[in-house]
Short mmCIF file of C-alpha atoms in Angstrom, two decimals:
data_model
loop_
_atom_site.label_atom_id
_atom_site.label_comp_id
_atom_site.label_asym_id
_atom_site.label_seq_id
_atom_site.Cartn_x
_atom_site.Cartn_y
_atom_site.Cartn_z
CA UNK B 21 106.34 163.07 241.02
CA UNK B 22 106.83 160.21 243.61
CA UNK B 23 110.06 158.68 244.01
CA UNK B 24 108.86 155.38 242.51
CA UNK B 25 108.12 157.44 239.20
CA UNK B 26 111.14 159.20 239.15
CA UNK B 27 113.12 155.81 239.31
CA UNK B 28 110.74 154.22 236.54
CA UNK B 29 111.74 157.28 234.46
CA UNK B 30 115.16 156.86 234.85
CA UNK B 31 115.37 153.18 234.01
CA UNK B 32 113.54 153.87 230.92
CA UNK B 33 116.01 156.70 229.68
CA UNK B 34 119.10 154.64 230.21
CA UNK B 35 117.64 151.60 228.40
CA UNK B 36 117.00 153.84 225.55
CA UNK B 37 120.52 155.15 225.67
CA UNK B 38 121.88 151.78 225.63
CA UNK B 39 119.89 150.43 222.57
CA UNK B 40 121.19 153.34 220.50
CA UNK B 41 124.72 152.72 221.73
CA UNK B 42 124.39 149.17 220.60
CA UNK B 43 123.16 150.08 216.97
CA UNK B 44 125.89 152.39 216.52
CA UNK B 45 128.52 149.67 217.66
CA UNK B 46 126.81 147.38 215.00
CA UNK B 47 126.80 149.72 212.33
CA UNK B 48 130.48 150.48 212.74
CA UNK B 49 131.24 146.92 212.47
CA UNK B 50 129.23 146.25 209.44
CA UNK B 51 130.93 149.31 207.70
CA UNK B 52 134.54 147.58 208.29
CA UNK B 53 135.98 145.96 205.67
CA UNK B 54 136.96 142.67 207.60
CA UNK B 55 133.26 142.13 208.07
CA UNK B 56 132.14 141.63 204.41
CA UNK B 57 129.71 138.66 203.75
CA UNK B 58 131.68 135.89 202.19
CA UNK B 59 130.76 134.79 198.36
CA UNK B 60 128.09 132.18 198.31
CA UNK B 61 129.19 128.65 197.39
CA UNK B 62 127.14 127.69 194.45
CA UNK B 63 127.67 124.51 192.05
CA UNK B 64 128.96 125.49 188.82
CA UNK B 65 129.40 123.50 185.55
CA UNK B 66 131.95 123.59 182.57
CA UNK B 67 129.96 123.46 179.18
CA UNK B 68 131.31 121.79 176.04
CA UNK B 69 129.82 121.76 172.49
CA UNK B 70 128.68 118.18 171.20
CA UNK B 71 126.61 116.63 168.61
CA UNK B 72 123.49 115.56 170.02
CA UNK B 73 120.49 112.95 168.64
CA UNK B 74 117.24 113.99 169.85
CA UNK B 75 114.12 111.41 169.48
CA UNK B 76 111.23 113.69 168.58
CA UNK B 77 107.73 112.38 168.98
CA UNK B 78 104.81 112.62 166.67
CA UNK B 79 101.33 111.05 167.25
CA UNK B 80 100.42 108.88 164.88
CA UNK B 81 97.31 107.03 163.35
CA UNK B 82 97.74 103.24 161.91
CA UNK B 83 96.19 101.86 158.83
CA UNK B 84 96.73 98.61 156.97
CA UNK B 85 98.25 98.99 153.48
CA UNK B 86 94.93 98.03 151.87
CA UNK B 87 91.57 98.71 153.30
CA UNK B 88 88.59 97.43 151.36
CA UNK B 89 84.88 97.79 151.85
CA UNK B 90 83.21 94.80 150.69
CA UNK B 91 79.85 95.80 148.60
CA UNK B 92 77.77 93.67 146.50
CA UNK B 93 77.94 93.81 142.96
CA UNK B 94 74.23 92.40 142.37
CA UNK B 95 70.99 92.65 144.13
CA UNK B 96 69.49 89.68 146.10
CA UNK B 97 69.00 87.66 149.25
CA UNK B 98 72.00 87.15 151.56
CA UNK B 99 72.16 83.51 151.40
CA UNK B 100 75.49 82.61 153.30
CA UNK B 101 78.16 84.33 155.60
CA UNK B 102 81.13 81.99 155.26
CA UNK B 103 83.42 84.10 157.55
CA UNK B 104 83.48 85.56 161.19
CA UNK B 105 84.33 89.18 162.48
CA UNK B 106 88.11 89.53 163.08
CA UNK B 107 88.79 86.23 161.07
CA UNK B 108 92.05 86.25 159.10
CA UNK B 109 91.60 85.41 155.28
CA UNK B 110 93.54 84.91 152.35
CA UNK B 111 92.58 86.37 148.68
CA UNK B 112 90.23 84.74 146.87
CA UNK B 113 88.62 83.15 149.88
CA UNK B 114 84.87 82.79 149.85
CA UNK B 115 83.07 85.87 152.23
CA UNK B 116 79.52 85.77 151.16
CA UNK B 117 76.87 84.28 148.99
CA UNK B 118 73.87 85.52 147.28
CA UNK B 119 70.87 83.66 146.27
CA UNK B 120 72.11 82.52 142.53
CA UNK B 121 68.79 80.85 141.30
CA UNK B 122 67.63 84.03 139.61
CA UNK B 123 70.88 84.44 137.83
CA UNK B 124 71.21 81.01 136.78
CA UNK B 125 67.93 81.30 134.93
CA UNK B 126 69.03 84.42 133.42
CA UNK B 127 72.05 82.65 132.18
CA UNK B 128 70.01 79.97 130.67
CA UNK B 129 67.86 82.34 129.09
CA UNK B 130 71.12 83.97 127.39
CA UNK B 131 72.08 80.66 126.65
CA UNK B 132 68.82 80.13 124.63
CA UNK B 133 68.84 83.44 122.86
CA UNK B 134 72.88 82.68 121.70
CA UNK B 135 71.76 79.22 120.23
CA UNK B 136 68.87 81.08 118.42
CA UNK B 137 70.95 83.88 117.36
CA UNK B 138 73.63 81.18 115.85
CA UNK B 139 70.95 79.27 114.16
CA UNK B 140 70.05 82.31 112.43
CA UNK B 141 73.27 83.10 111.38
CA UNK B 142 73.70 79.60 110.21
CA UNK B 143 70.61 80.09 108.05
CA UNK B 144 71.51 83.34 106.62
CA UNK B 145 74.83 81.92 105.40
CA UNK B 146 72.82 79.22 103.53
CA UNK B 147 70.88 81.77 101.71
CA UNK B 148 74.02 83.83 100.66
CA UNK B 149 75.60 80.41 99.46
CA UNK B 150 72.36 79.41 97.45
CA UNK B 151 72.31 83.16 95.84
CA UNK B 152 76.00 83.38 94.87
CA UNK B 153 75.84 80.87 91.80
CA UNK B 154 72.26 81.85 90.75
CA UNK B 155 73.37 85.69 90.35
CA UNK B 156 76.56 84.37 88.64
CA UNK B 157 74.49 82.55 86.00
CA UNK B 158 72.09 85.58 85.90
CA UNK B 159 68.94 83.36 86.97
CA UNK B 160 68.25 85.86 89.80
CA UNK B 161 68.82 89.43 90.39
CA UNK B 162 72.12 90.79 92.08
CA UNK B 163 69.83 92.26 94.59
CA UNK B 164 68.73 89.08 96.06
CA UNK B 165 72.33 88.44 96.86
CA UNK B 166 72.71 91.63 98.47
CA UNK B 167 69.82 91.10 100.75
CA UNK B 168 71.10 87.68 101.59
CA UNK B 169 74.13 89.13 102.71
CA UNK B 170 72.57 92.04 104.69
CA UNK B 171 70.43 89.70 106.52
CA UNK B 172 73.78 87.72 107.37
CA UNK B 173 75.17 90.45 108.71
CA UNK B 174 72.06 91.23 110.90
CA UNK B 175 72.12 87.73 112.03
CA UNK B 176 75.89 88.05 113.03
CA UNK B 177 75.19 91.05 114.93
CA UNK B 178 72.28 89.39 116.78
CA UNK B 179 74.58 86.55 117.82
CA UNK B 180 77.39 89.03 118.96
CA UNK B 181 74.71 90.65 121.36
CA UNK B 182 73.50 87.05 122.73
CA UNK B 183 77.23 86.05 123.31
CA UNK B 184 77.89 89.35 125.19
CA UNK B 185 74.37 88.73 127.20
CA UNK B 186 75.74 85.31 128.03
CA UNK B 187 78.97 86.42 129.23
CA UNK B 188 77.17 89.21 131.48
CA UNK B 189 74.97 86.68 132.77
CA UNK B 190 78.06 84.50 133.62
CA UNK B 191 79.56 87.51 135.60
CA UNK B 192 76.45 88.19 137.51
CA UNK B 193 76.01 84.75 138.14
CA UNK B 194 79.66 84.80 139.45
CA UNK B 195 79.09 87.84 141.71
CA UNK B 196 76.55 85.75 143.87
CA UNK B 197 79.91 84.32 145.23
CA UNK B 198 81.59 87.39 146.92
CA UNK B 199 85.20 86.71 147.82
CA UNK B 200 88.27 88.48 149.48
CA UNK B 201 90.09 90.81 147.04
CA UNK B 202 92.73 90.70 149.23
CA UNK B 203 94.74 88.84 152.36
CA UNK B 204 93.69 90.58 155.68
CA UNK B 205 91.31 90.62 158.32
CA UNK B 206 87.61 90.82 158.52
CA UNK B 207 85.83 93.79 160.09
CA UNK B 208 82.39 94.26 161.60
CA UNK B 209 79.72 92.31 159.75
CA UNK B 210 76.56 94.44 160.16
CA UNK B 211 74.09 92.04 158.03
CA UNK B 212 72.71 88.37 158.67
CA UNK B 213 71.54 85.61 156.73
CA UNK B 214 68.49 86.57 154.93
CA UNK B 215 68.90 90.24 154.54
CA UNK B 216 68.12 91.89 151.41
CA UNK B 217 71.26 93.51 149.45
CA UNK B 218 71.69 95.68 146.41
CA UNK B 219 74.33 96.59 143.84
CA UNK B 220 76.36 99.60 144.79
CA UNK B 221 74.44 99.96 148.34
CA UNK B 222 76.09 102.39 150.81
CA UNK B 223 76.33 100.15 153.61
CA UNK B 224 79.28 97.59 153.19
CA UNK B 225 79.07 94.08 153.84
CA UNK B 226 82.23 94.14 155.98
CA UNK B 227 85.60 95.76 155.63
CA UNK B 228 88.67 94.04 154.93
CA UNK B 229 92.17 95.06 155.88
CA UNK B 230 95.38 93.94 154.81
CA UNK B 231 97.63 94.59 157.85
CA UNK B 232 100.97 92.52 156.67
CA UNK B 233 102.34 95.84 156.94
CA UNK B 234 100.78 99.03 158.25
CA UNK B 235 101.00 102.77 157.58
CA UNK B 236 101.62 105.15 160.47
CA UNK B 237 100.51 108.69 159.26
CA UNK B 238 101.83 111.80 161.49
CA UNK B 239 102.29 115.44 160.67
CA UNK B 240 105.25 117.74 160.91
CA UNK B 241 104.95 121.56 161.60
CA UNK B 242 106.21 123.74 158.82
CA UNK B 243 109.25 124.81 160.77
CA UNK B 244 110.20 121.04 161.45
CA UNK B 245 109.23 120.30 157.51
CA UNK B 246 111.96 123.09 157.01
CA UNK B 247 114.41 121.41 159.40
CA UNK B 248 114.03 118.08 157.67
CA UNK B 249 114.91 119.26 154.27
CA UNK B 250 118.04 120.86 155.83
CA UNK B 251 118.97 117.86 158.01
CA UNK B 252 118.69 115.03 155.52
CA UNK B 253 120.78 114.44 152.67
CA UNK B 254 119.36 114.24 149.19
CA UNK B 255 118.52 116.63 146.11
CA UNK B 256 114.81 115.44 146.07
CA UNK B 257 112.10 114.61 149.09
CA UNK B 258 112.27 110.99 148.08
CA UNK B 259 116.11 111.13 148.29
CA UNK B 260 115.68 112.68 151.76
CA UNK B 261 113.17 110.27 152.81
CA UNK B 262 115.53 107.41 151.77
CA UNK B 263 118.27 108.99 154.06
CA UNK B 264 116.54 109.19 157.14
CA UNK B 265 117.30 106.22 159.57
CA UNK B 266 114.87 103.83 160.73
CA UNK B 267 112.15 105.30 163.17
CA UNK B 268 110.42 103.73 166.11
CA UNK B 269 106.91 103.28 167.19
CA UNK B 270 105.62 103.76 170.63
CA UNK B 271 102.15 102.11 171.33
CA UNK B 272 99.17 103.73 173.13
CA UNK B 273 100.17 101.72 176.46
CA UNK B 274 103.73 103.29 176.57
CA UNK B 275 105.55 99.96 175.05
CA UNK B 276 107.98 99.81 172.07
CA UNK B 277 106.93 98.17 169.18
CA UNK B 278 109.45 95.44 168.34
CA UNK B 279 109.62 96.39 164.73
CA UNK B 280 111.49 99.35 163.17
CA UNK B 281 110.04 101.28 160.34
CA UNK B 282 110.98 103.56 157.58
CA UNK B 283 109.65 106.95 156.21
CA UNK B 284 108.37 106.34 152.71
CA UNK B 285 106.02 109.07 151.68
CA UNK B 286 105.02 112.63 152.24
CA UNK B 287 102.03 114.60 151.74
CA UNK B 288 102.10 117.03 148.10
CA UNK B 289 100.53 119.91 150.24
CA UNK B 290 100.19 121.53 153.46
CA UNK B 291 96.95 121.33 155.26
CA UNK B 292 95.99 125.08 155.67
CA UNK B 293 94.07 124.53 158.78
CA UNK B 294 96.82 123.24 160.96
CA UNK B 295 99.88 124.62 158.91
CA UNK B 296 101.66 121.10 158.84
CA UNK B 297 102.41 118.31 156.20
CA UNK B 298 101.34 114.56 156.60
CA UNK B 299 104.30 111.90 156.58
CA UNK B 300 103.90 108.05 156.34
CA UNK B 301 105.89 105.80 157.89
CA UNK B 302 105.63 102.25 156.99
CA UNK B 303 106.21 99.18 159.70
CA UNK B 304 106.09 95.26 159.44
CA UNK B 305 103.51 93.53 160.89
CA UNK B 306 104.03 89.74 160.12
CA UNK B 307 102.65 88.84 163.63
CA UNK B 308 99.74 91.05 163.34
CA UNK B 309 99.64 92.60 166.36
CA UNK B 310 98.86 96.12 165.03
CA UNK B 311 95.50 96.95 163.43
CA UNK B 312 93.88 99.67 161.37
CA UNK B 313 92.66 102.43 163.80
CA UNK B 314 95.51 101.88 166.43
CA UNK B 315 97.10 105.19 167.71
CA UNK B 316 100.83 105.51 168.63
CA UNK B 317 103.79 107.90 168.57
CA UNK B 318 106.34 107.86 165.96
CA UNK B 319 109.82 108.73 167.21
CA UNK B 320 112.35 110.31 164.66
CA UNK B 321 116.20 110.70 165.60
CA UNK B 322 117.14 114.38 164.81
CA UNK B 323 120.46 115.15 164.73
CA UNK B 324 121.81 118.63 166.30
CA UNK B 325 125.52 119.42 165.58
CA UNK B 326 127.59 121.98 167.84
CA UNK B 327 125.13 122.26 170.40
CA UNK B 328 125.50 122.95 174.42
CA UNK B 329 123.43 121.03 176.39
CA UNK B 330 122.04 123.21 179.46
CA UNK B 331 119.83 121.75 182.29
CA UNK B 332 116.61 123.38 182.17
CA UNK B 333 116.95 123.79 185.83
CA UNK B 334 119.93 126.00 185.13
CA UNK B 335 117.76 128.54 183.28
CA UNK B 336 115.13 131.13 183.92
CA UNK B 337 112.56 132.41 181.48
CA UNK B 338 111.68 136.34 181.49
CA UNK B 339 109.49 138.03 178.88
CA UNK B 340 109.68 135.04 176.40
CA UNK B 341 113.47 134.88 176.53
CA UNK B 342 115.69 132.10 178.51
CA UNK B 343 118.65 133.23 180.56
CA UNK B 344 121.25 131.59 182.49
CA UNK B 345 123.73 132.87 185.05
CA UNK B 346 127.38 132.76 183.43
CA UNK B 347 130.40 132.86 185.56
CA UNK B 348 133.05 135.24 184.47
CA UNK B 349 136.87 134.81 185.04
CA UNK B 350 136.60 136.67 188.20
CA UNK B 351 134.01 134.27 189.66
CA UNK B 352 130.90 136.85 189.51
CA UNK B 353 127.62 136.11 187.77
CA UNK B 354 126.24 137.61 184.55
CA UNK B 355 122.78 136.97 183.52
CA UNK B 356 123.01 135.80 179.62
CA UNK B 357 120.41 135.26 177.12
CA UNK B 358 120.77 132.01 174.87
CA UNK B 359 119.14 130.77 171.86
CA UNK B 360 117.31 127.48 172.52
CA UNK B 361 116.93 125.04 169.32
CA UNK B 362 115.17 122.30 171.15
CA UNK B 363 114.75 120.11 174.07
CA UNK B 364 116.95 116.85 175.06
CA UNK B 365 115.43 115.20 178.15
CA UNK B 366 115.67 117.51 180.84
CA UNK B 367 118.05 120.07 178.99
CA UNK B 368 117.79 122.60 176.61
CA UNK B 369 119.95 122.45 173.25
CA UNK B 370 121.56 125.79 173.07
CA UNK B 371 122.94 127.29 169.66
CA UNK B 372 123.79 130.76 170.72
CA UNK B 373 124.84 132.78 173.76
CA UNK B 374 127.09 130.29 175.40
CA UNK B 375 130.49 128.84 174.01
CA UNK B 376 133.03 126.05 174.79
CA UNK B 377 134.44 126.21 178.49
CA UNK B 378 131.73 128.73 179.63
CA UNK B 379 130.89 127.97 183.02
CA UNK B 380 127.18 128.63 184.40
CA UNK B 381 125.63 128.30 187.79
CA UNK B 382 123.20 125.44 188.39
CA UNK B 383 121.23 126.35 191.18
CA UNK B 384 120.50 128.87 193.58
CA UNK B 385 120.85 131.93 191.40
CA UNK B 386 117.29 133.16 191.99
CA UNK B 387 118.44 136.11 193.96
CA UNK B 388 121.71 137.23 192.32
CA UNK B 389 122.15 140.21 190.62
CA UNK B 390 124.67 140.83 187.96
CA UNK B 391 127.93 141.08 189.28
CA UNK B 392 127.48 139.09 192.43
CA UNK B 393 130.81 137.15 193.45
CA UNK B 394 130.23 133.30 194.33
CA UNK B 395 132.49 130.78 195.19
CA UNK B 396 132.08 127.98 192.41
CA UNK B 397 131.73 124.50 193.58
CA UNK B 398 132.15 121.20 191.55
CA UNK B 399 128.36 119.68 191.54
CA UNK B 400 129.97 116.17 191.00
CA UNK B 401 132.41 116.42 193.80
CA UNK B 402 131.73 113.80 196.75
CA UNK B 403 133.86 115.46 199.70
CA UNK B 404 132.02 116.33 202.87
CA UNK B 405 133.13 120.10 201.68
CA UNK B 406 130.88 120.03 198.78
CA UNK B 407 127.90 118.69 200.83
CA UNK B 408 128.45 121.49 203.02
CA UNK B 409 128.43 124.08 200.29
CA UNK B 410 125.46 122.52 198.70
CA UNK B 411 123.75 122.89 202.32
CA UNK B 412 124.78 126.65 202.69
CA UNK B 413 123.32 126.71 199.18
CA UNK B 414 120.11 125.17 200.21
CA UNK B 415 119.85 127.44 203.40
CA UNK B 416 120.96 130.69 201.44
CA UNK B 417 117.96 130.11 198.92
CA UNK B 418 115.52 129.58 201.63
CA UNK B 419 116.52 132.67 203.22
#
């Protein structure tokens, strides 16, 4: 071995010895009590129970209080369309007319039959009047009088039929003027002047909707329906509905409708397909801003009593359970399961697992095993020390 090689080997051995000595020194320092890691500074919040009103949202479909399909009651040719699509009309206003000439002629014929029947009755009465004294004086047989009276009854029956035919002809003639049954707005008009229409046809001439008030229909799940019965006062569903505070309506564009509504009806049975029950809220609509077919969101205020609100960011989900990191009296953390009743904004409504005065870690707990000591920091503090502690927390989370 050359002198140069011996020198290189000696240097390698000396370097290895130095590394081993440094590692032993570090291990000795870490084992010393004075070198223990300081507790992490983490934001901690003290909790208190309170009563919370949560606005729950339910998708709704709007309908006018009355929706009528306007159909012809007699057949004929559409002669006039007196309104336009989307027009607001009043009850009794003319909408359509059907050519009435055939119906006027039918009325005239019915009137002629009535007059003929009336004359037959008058003649039959004369016959009865003629035979009464003759029978009394025994000039003619009593059978003649009975025949005359029977003829009178038949004539009177014919007159009654003729009168009914006149009334029916008048009704049919009246049906040639199609008027609005209720006040409201005209829908689509698919037919045009000259179209042939028939009584009872499937296609409506138009749809008329009264939207002076609108119904908002939405559904509650079986769980929410049970809570509804428990939360609101009253012995019957009608009494409970009456005790519900006014509800609000959010329109499809996210804006709030200016009028409040009331819950006033609930379906008599559950939908087996969706396991939900249908509710109805009614809103005033004097300005006509809402229309049948609109969609929106009904918002109902649900009151939760004796609840603790925990930020969702201060929780973790594990195997379908929700946990928080509770801070014990000696400032160590304990992972604690909680019972969530609902959501309020960005927080959970907790009914079990926590109590008044309990403290929880708000952030930085992702790698904290149970029993880890921490340094509680007030999250609302504005001092520089708190800001430095938050920076340390963020650095610890990134480590």
